[in-house]
Short mmCIF file of C-alpha atoms and ligand atoms in Angstrom, two decimals:
data_model
loop_
_atom_site.label_atom_id
_atom_site.label_comp_id
_atom_site.label_asym_id
_atom_site.label_seq_id
_atom_site.Cartn_x
_atom_site.Cartn_y
_atom_site.Cartn_z
CA UNK Z 201 -38.37 34.85 -26.86
CA UNK Z 202 -40.43 33.24 -30.77
CA UNK Z 203 -41.15 29.82 -31.07
CA UNK Z 204 -41.64 27.71 -34.96
CA UNK Z 205 -41.74 29.39 -37.99
CA UNK Z 206 -44.92 30.87 -39.89
CA UNK Z 207 -47.52 29.49 -41.28
CA UNK Z 208 -47.52 30.55 -44.54
CA UNK Z 209 -51.00 29.99 -46.29
CA UNK Z 210 -51.27 29.86 -49.28
CA UNK Z 211 -55.35 29.87 -51.78
CA UNK Z 212 -56.06 30.07 -55.70
CA UNK Z 213 -58.07 32.47 -55.90
CA UNK Z 214 -59.69 35.14 -53.88
CA UNK Z 215 -62.65 33.60 -52.81
CA UNK Z 216 -60.97 30.86 -51.44
CA UNK Z 217 -58.33 33.22 -49.38
CA UNK Z 218 -61.36 34.82 -47.53
CA UNK Z 219 -62.50 32.04 -46.69
CA UNK Z 220 -59.89 30.31 -45.22
CA UNK Z 221 -60.12 34.40 -43.44
CA UNK Z 222 -62.59 34.62 -41.64
CA UNK Z 223 -62.69 31.08 -40.43
CA UNK Z 224 -59.32 32.27 -38.49
CA UNK Z 225 -60.52 35.85 -37.77
CA UNK Z 226 -64.14 33.95 -36.11
CA UNK Z 227 -61.47 31.80 -34.52
CA UNK Z 228 -59.34 33.78 -33.20
CA UNK Z 229 -62.88 36.33 -31.73
CA UNK Z 230 -64.26 32.79 -29.79
CA UNK Z 231 -60.90 32.26 -28.45
CA UNK Z 232 -60.77 35.79 -27.40
CA UNK Z 233 -63.96 36.20 -26.34
CA UNK Z 234 -63.94 33.21 -23.98
CA UNK Z 235 -60.50 34.27 -22.63
CA UNK Z 236 -62.22 38.19 -21.94
CA UNK Z 237 -65.26 39.18 -23.48
CA UNK Z 238 -64.27 41.13 -25.76
CA UNK Z 239 -61.83 40.40 -29.17
CA UNK Z 240 -59.63 43.21 -29.00
CA UNK Z 241 -57.89 43.91 -32.38
CA UNK Z 242 -55.96 45.86 -34.51
CA UNK Z 243 -56.17 46.40 -38.73
CA UNK Z 244 -53.95 47.87 -41.49
CA UNK Z 245 -54.95 49.84 -44.40
CA UNK Z 246 -53.43 49.11 -47.71
CA UNK Z 247 -55.42 46.17 -49.57
CA UNK Z 248 -55.86 44.66 -46.38
CA UNK Z 249 -59.56 45.90 -45.41
CA UNK Z 250 -61.12 44.76 -48.54
CA UNK Z 251 -60.28 41.14 -48.78
CA UNK Z 252 -61.28 41.49 -44.78
CA UNK Z 253 -64.85 42.70 -45.18
CA UNK Z 254 -64.68 40.09 -48.33
CA UNK Z 255 -64.58 37.29 -45.46
CA UNK Z 256 -66.98 38.72 -42.55
CA UNK Z 257 -69.50 39.83 -44.35
CA UNK Z 258 -69.72 36.68 -46.11
CA UNK Z 259 -73.17 35.22 -45.07
CA UNK Z 260 -72.77 33.09 -41.96
CA UNK Z 261 -74.09 29.15 -40.84
CA UNK Z 262 -75.65 30.85 -38.21
CA UNK Z 263 -73.80 29.55 -35.60
CA UNK Z 264 -72.41 32.12 -32.86
CA UNK Z 265 -69.51 30.64 -34.34
CA UNK Z 266 -69.71 31.77 -37.64
CA UNK Z 267 -71.16 34.37 -36.83
CA UNK Z 268 -68.59 37.38 -36.31
CA UNK Z 269 -70.09 38.84 -33.14
CA UNK Z 270 -68.72 42.50 -34.51
CA UNK Z 271 -71.33 44.46 -30.80
CA UNK Z 272 -68.61 42.68 -29.07
CA UNK Z 273 -64.80 43.69 -31.60
CA UNK Z 274 -62.25 47.14 -30.97
CA UNK Z 275 -60.50 47.98 -33.88
CA UNK Z 276 -57.42 49.85 -33.14
CA UNK Z 277 -55.50 50.10 -36.62
CA UNK Z 278 -52.15 49.18 -37.13
CA UNK Z 279 -50.88 52.31 -38.10
CA UNK Z 280 -52.72 55.62 -39.02
CA UNK Z 281 -52.16 58.53 -41.31
CA UNK Z 282 -51.94 62.33 -40.12
CA UNK Z 283 -55.31 62.66 -42.12
CA UNK Z 284 -58.45 64.02 -41.62
CA UNK Z 285 -61.00 60.81 -40.90
CA UNK Z 286 -62.57 61.94 -43.98
CA UNK Z 287 -59.46 61.67 -45.53
CA UNK Z 288 -58.97 59.58 -48.71
CA UNK Z 289 -56.02 58.51 -47.69
CA UNK Z 290 -57.33 57.63 -43.87
CA UNK Z 291 -56.82 54.82 -42.93
CA UNK Z 292 -60.10 54.98 -40.84
CA UNK Z 293 -61.76 55.74 -43.54
CA UNK Z 294 -60.91 53.55 -45.82
CA UNK Z 295 -62.05 50.88 -42.53
CA UNK Z 296 -65.31 52.36 -42.94
CA UNK Z 297 -66.13 52.41 -46.22
CA UNK Z 298 -65.30 49.25 -46.61
CA UNK Z 299 -66.23 46.91 -44.38
CA UNK Z 300 -68.13 49.32 -41.09
CA UNK Z 301 -70.26 50.66 -42.85
CA UNK Z 302 -71.68 47.74 -44.52
CA UNK Z 303 -72.45 45.43 -41.68
CA UNK Z 304 -75.47 44.59 -40.85
CA UNK Z 305 -78.08 46.22 -38.41
CA UNK Z 306 -78.11 42.98 -36.32
CA UNK Z 307 -75.01 41.87 -36.58
CA UNK Z 308 -73.94 44.55 -33.91
CA UNK Z 309 -71.43 47.98 -34.12
CA UNK Z 310 -67.91 47.53 -32.86
CA UNK Z 311 -66.81 50.41 -30.74
CA UNK Z 312 -63.33 52.38 -33.39
CA UNK Z 313 -60.45 53.08 -31.45
CA UNK Z 314 -59.55 56.96 -34.08
CA UNK Z 315 -56.44 58.75 -33.65
CA UNK Z 316 -57.48 61.93 -32.38
CA UNK Z 317 -58.78 64.96 -35.25
CA UNK Z 318 -57.65 67.81 -32.76
CA UNK Z 319 -53.87 67.18 -33.29
CA UNK Z 320 -53.87 65.91 -37.92
CA UNK Z 321 -52.31 69.24 -38.01
CA UNK Z 322 -49.89 69.69 -35.75
CA UNK Z 323 -46.56 69.46 -37.24
CA UNK Z 324 -44.97 66.38 -35.21
CA UNK Z 325 -47.46 63.57 -34.70
CA UNK Z 326 -45.48 62.90 -31.39
CA UNK Z 327 -48.89 63.87 -29.71
CA UNK Z 328 -51.40 62.38 -32.06
CA UNK Z 329 -49.59 58.94 -31.11
CA UNK Z 330 -48.89 59.45 -27.75
CA UNK Z 331 -53.04 59.74 -27.54
CA UNK Z 332 -53.63 56.89 -29.17
CA UNK Z 333 -50.91 55.39 -26.49
CA UNK Z 334 -53.51 56.69 -23.46
CA UNK Z 335 -56.44 55.02 -25.65
CA UNK Z 336 -54.64 52.29 -25.42
CA UNK Z 337 -53.43 51.71 -22.33
CA UNK Z 338 -56.78 52.51 -21.40
CA UNK Z 339 -57.75 48.96 -22.87
CA UNK Z 340 -55.54 46.92 -21.82
CA UNK Z 341 -54.33 49.31 -18.99
CA UNK Z 342 -51.28 51.71 -17.89
CA UNK Z 343 -48.20 50.82 -19.36
CA UNK Z 344 -46.75 50.72 -15.57
CA UNK Z 345 -48.50 47.80 -15.18
CA UNK Z 346 -48.62 45.92 -18.19
CA UNK Z 347 -45.22 45.89 -20.27
CA UNK Z 348 -47.11 45.66 -23.72
CA UNK Z 349 -51.02 45.27 -24.45
CA UNK Z 350 -51.91 42.35 -25.87
CA UNK Z 351 -54.12 41.67 -28.61
CA UNK Z 352 -56.21 39.00 -30.36
CA UNK Z 353 -54.78 39.48 -33.27
CA UNK Z 354 -52.96 42.36 -35.54
CA UNK Z 355 -54.02 42.43 -39.17
CA UNK Z 356 -50.82 43.29 -41.66
CA UNK Z 357 -50.42 43.80 -44.96
CA UNK Z 358 -46.56 44.13 -46.88
CA UNK Z 359 -45.75 46.65 -48.39
CA UNK Z 360 -43.87 46.04 -52.09
CA UNK Z 361 -40.52 47.46 -49.96
CA UNK Z 362 -41.71 44.72 -46.43
CA UNK Z 363 -43.12 47.95 -45.17
CA UNK Z 364 -45.71 46.09 -42.29
CA UNK Z 365 -47.78 49.07 -40.05
CA UNK Z 366 -45.84 51.93 -40.94
CA UNK Z 367 -42.40 50.66 -40.04
CA UNK Z 368 -39.71 51.45 -43.13
CA UNK Z 369 -37.09 49.10 -43.97
CA UNK Z 370 -33.93 50.04 -42.25
CA UNK Z 371 -36.28 52.97 -40.19
CA UNK Z 372 -34.48 53.85 -36.73
CA UNK Z 373 -37.74 53.10 -35.26
CA UNK Z 374 -37.53 49.06 -35.90
CA UNK Z 375 -35.24 49.95 -33.16
CA UNK Z 376 -38.21 51.97 -30.73
CA UNK Z 377 -38.08 48.82 -27.21
CA UNK Z 378 -40.60 51.09 -25.02
CA UNK Z 379 -43.57 53.05 -26.57
CA UNK Z 380 -46.02 51.20 -27.81
CA UNK Z 381 -46.74 53.61 -30.51
CA UNK Z 382 -44.60 56.36 -31.68
CA UNK Z 383 -44.81 58.73 -34.82
CA UNK Z 384 -43.05 58.18 -38.22
CA UNK Z 385 -42.64 61.47 -39.33
CA UNK Z 386 -41.23 60.77 -43.32
CA UNK Z 387 -42.46 58.08 -44.59
CA UNK Z 388 -41.06 56.71 -47.67
CA UNK Z 389 -45.15 56.59 -49.40
CA UNK Z 390 -46.44 59.18 -48.69
CA UNK Z 391 -49.11 60.77 -47.08
CA UNK Z 392 -44.98 61.54 -45.05
CA UNK Z 393 -47.12 61.54 -40.92
CA UNK Z 394 -48.39 58.76 -40.24
CA UNK Z 395 -49.12 56.62 -35.96
CA UNK Z 396 -47.26 53.08 -35.76
CA UNK Z 397 -47.74 50.29 -33.12
CA UNK Z 398 -44.06 50.12 -32.09
CA UNK Z 399 -42.39 45.78 -32.92
CA UNK Z 400 -43.06 45.05 -30.00
CA UNK Z 401 -46.39 45.20 -29.69
CA UNK Z 402 -46.95 43.54 -32.94
CA UNK Z 403 -45.02 40.24 -31.90
CA UNK Z 404 -46.43 40.07 -28.64
CA UNK Z 405 -50.32 40.00 -30.47
CA UNK Z 406 -51.49 36.28 -29.19
CA UNK Z 407 -52.61 36.08 -33.04
CA UNK Z 408 -50.83 37.95 -35.80
CA UNK Z 409 -51.28 37.55 -39.66
CA UNK Z 410 -50.79 38.99 -42.61
CA UNK Z 411 -52.48 39.73 -46.23
CA UNK Z 412 -50.53 39.40 -49.11
CA UNK Z 413 -52.23 39.02 -52.74
CA UNK Z 414 -50.86 39.46 -56.30
CA UNK Z 415 -48.14 38.38 -58.79
CA UNK Z 416 -46.50 42.21 -57.55
CA UNK Z 417 -45.57 40.35 -53.51
CA UNK Z 418 -43.30 37.95 -55.43
CA UNK Z 419 -40.37 39.34 -55.04
CA UNK Z 420 -40.43 40.88 -51.36
CA UNK Z 421 -41.93 37.77 -50.52
CA UNK Z 422 -38.94 35.65 -51.64
CA UNK Z 423 -37.09 37.44 -50.14
CA UNK Z 424 -38.57 37.81 -46.69
CA UNK Z 425 -38.91 33.79 -46.72
CA UNK Z 426 -36.16 32.55 -48.68
CA UNK Z 427 -32.97 35.06 -48.49
CA UNK Z 428 -30.39 36.34 -46.15
CA UNK Z 429 -30.71 39.83 -47.37
CA UNK Z 430 -34.59 40.05 -46.45
CA UNK Z 431 -34.41 39.04 -42.75
CA UNK Z 432 -34.60 42.43 -41.60
CA UNK Z 433 -37.08 44.00 -43.52
CA UNK Z 434 -39.90 44.70 -40.66
CA UNK Z 435 -42.30 42.03 -41.60
CA UNK Z 436 -39.23 39.18 -41.59
CA UNK Z 437 -38.53 41.11 -38.50
CA UNK Z 438 -42.83 39.88 -37.31
CA UNK Z 439 -41.29 37.09 -38.50
CA UNK Z 440 -38.02 36.24 -36.56
CA UNK Z 441 -40.21 37.64 -33.07
CA UNK Z 442 -43.12 35.83 -33.10
CA UNK Z 443 -42.78 33.21 -35.01
CA UNK Z 444 -45.88 30.31 -35.34
CA UNK Z 445 -48.44 33.20 -34.49
CA UNK Z 446 -47.89 34.69 -37.51
CA UNK Z 447 -49.57 33.10 -40.17
CA UNK Z 448 -50.29 34.34 -43.89
CA UNK Z 449 -52.73 34.15 -46.16
CA UNK Z 450 -51.73 35.10 -49.64
CA UNK Z 451 -52.80 33.93 -53.09
CA UNK Z 452 -50.83 31.63 -55.68
CA UNK Z 453 -49.07 34.86 -57.70
CA UNK Z 454 -47.72 36.52 -54.39
CA UNK Z 455 -45.88 33.14 -53.59
CA UNK Z 456 -44.74 32.30 -56.70
CA UNK Z 457 -41.50 30.90 -56.40
CA UNK Z 458 -41.02 31.02 -53.22
CA UNK Z 459 -39.72 27.81 -51.29
CA UNK Z 460 -40.65 28.03 -48.14
CA UNK Z 461 -43.70 25.55 -47.49
CA UNK Z 462 -46.28 26.41 -47.74
CA UNK Z 463 -49.04 24.66 -44.71
CA UNK Z 464 -52.11 23.62 -45.93
CA UNK Z 465 -54.70 24.20 -43.74
CA UNK Z 466 -55.17 26.53 -40.78
O1 LIG D 987 -49.06 52.59 -46.38
C1 LIG D 987 -49.79 51.54 -45.70
O2 LIG D 987 -48.95 50.27 -46.88
C2 LIG D 987 -48.90 48.91 -46.01
C3 LIG D 987 -49.38 47.71 -47.06
O3 LIG D 987 -50.09 48.03 -48.75
P1 LIG D 987 -50.41 47.03 -49.28
O4 LIG D 987 -51.46 47.76 -49.96
O5 LIG D 987 -49.18 46.87 -49.76
O6 LIG D 987 -51.30 46.15 -48.62
C4 LIG D 987 -49.96 48.33 -45.05
O7 LIG D 987 -49.87 47.90 -44.86
C5 LIG D 987 -50.22 49.94 -44.48
O8 LIG D 987 -51.57 49.86 -43.17
C6 LIG D 987 -50.68 51.39 -44.58
O9 LIG D 987 -50.71 52.91 -43.91
#
């Protein structure tokens, strides 16, 4: 059962947003290290990797707390498209181009959990989803011994229709209770075949952050935060399921007209 309300932060520009996102992610990293020595996170595609790279590739103040220790990071994908890893629609490629390929050697190399390329051409992405779920089980213990994996952090985007991961408004996948990873065969946003973490996995994470910027997001954020009609949107369901574990990193244009109270500090 979720407690509290999501934390809605809004920053005047992308530099300030990136600075605050960096502090937040590194705080999640440091508490994950104290719990189990590694940092297990899931990242989205879309606009997220560019902002994340700006945050994490900024110069550190030199302390271990302000340094991403990438060699202890396991990066999974909150969702992925069923395309080759070097395809322009691949979330793996996007993360690699924006962030991973630019990490200075002295910060180490994260372990990246990509989808299995052998099954990308399958008509049905179910096998791809099952194999990705097995990868999660290797990292978080078997599904029959652990009900849900507990990511230290899941970083999400919010599409202009309110989708997050590859969980789209009104879709039956929003009611999935059992699987950790599900297949999407007919996504309303191309490409049609995808895999996605399910809602129970997202809301079970220790921390969850959305990044949503630009005036193009303001109408959907009004629905998600202020209006009853937005309460069944996938991003709103994450808010309801995870409560105060959720933090939104937005800029002022994205929340123009949103009444929900902003949080001043992290
Ligand atoms: O298709 C997708 O879209 C969402 C939202 O993208 P954004 O560009 O509006 O931030 C993204 O979070 C997801 O990973 C991606 O597959």
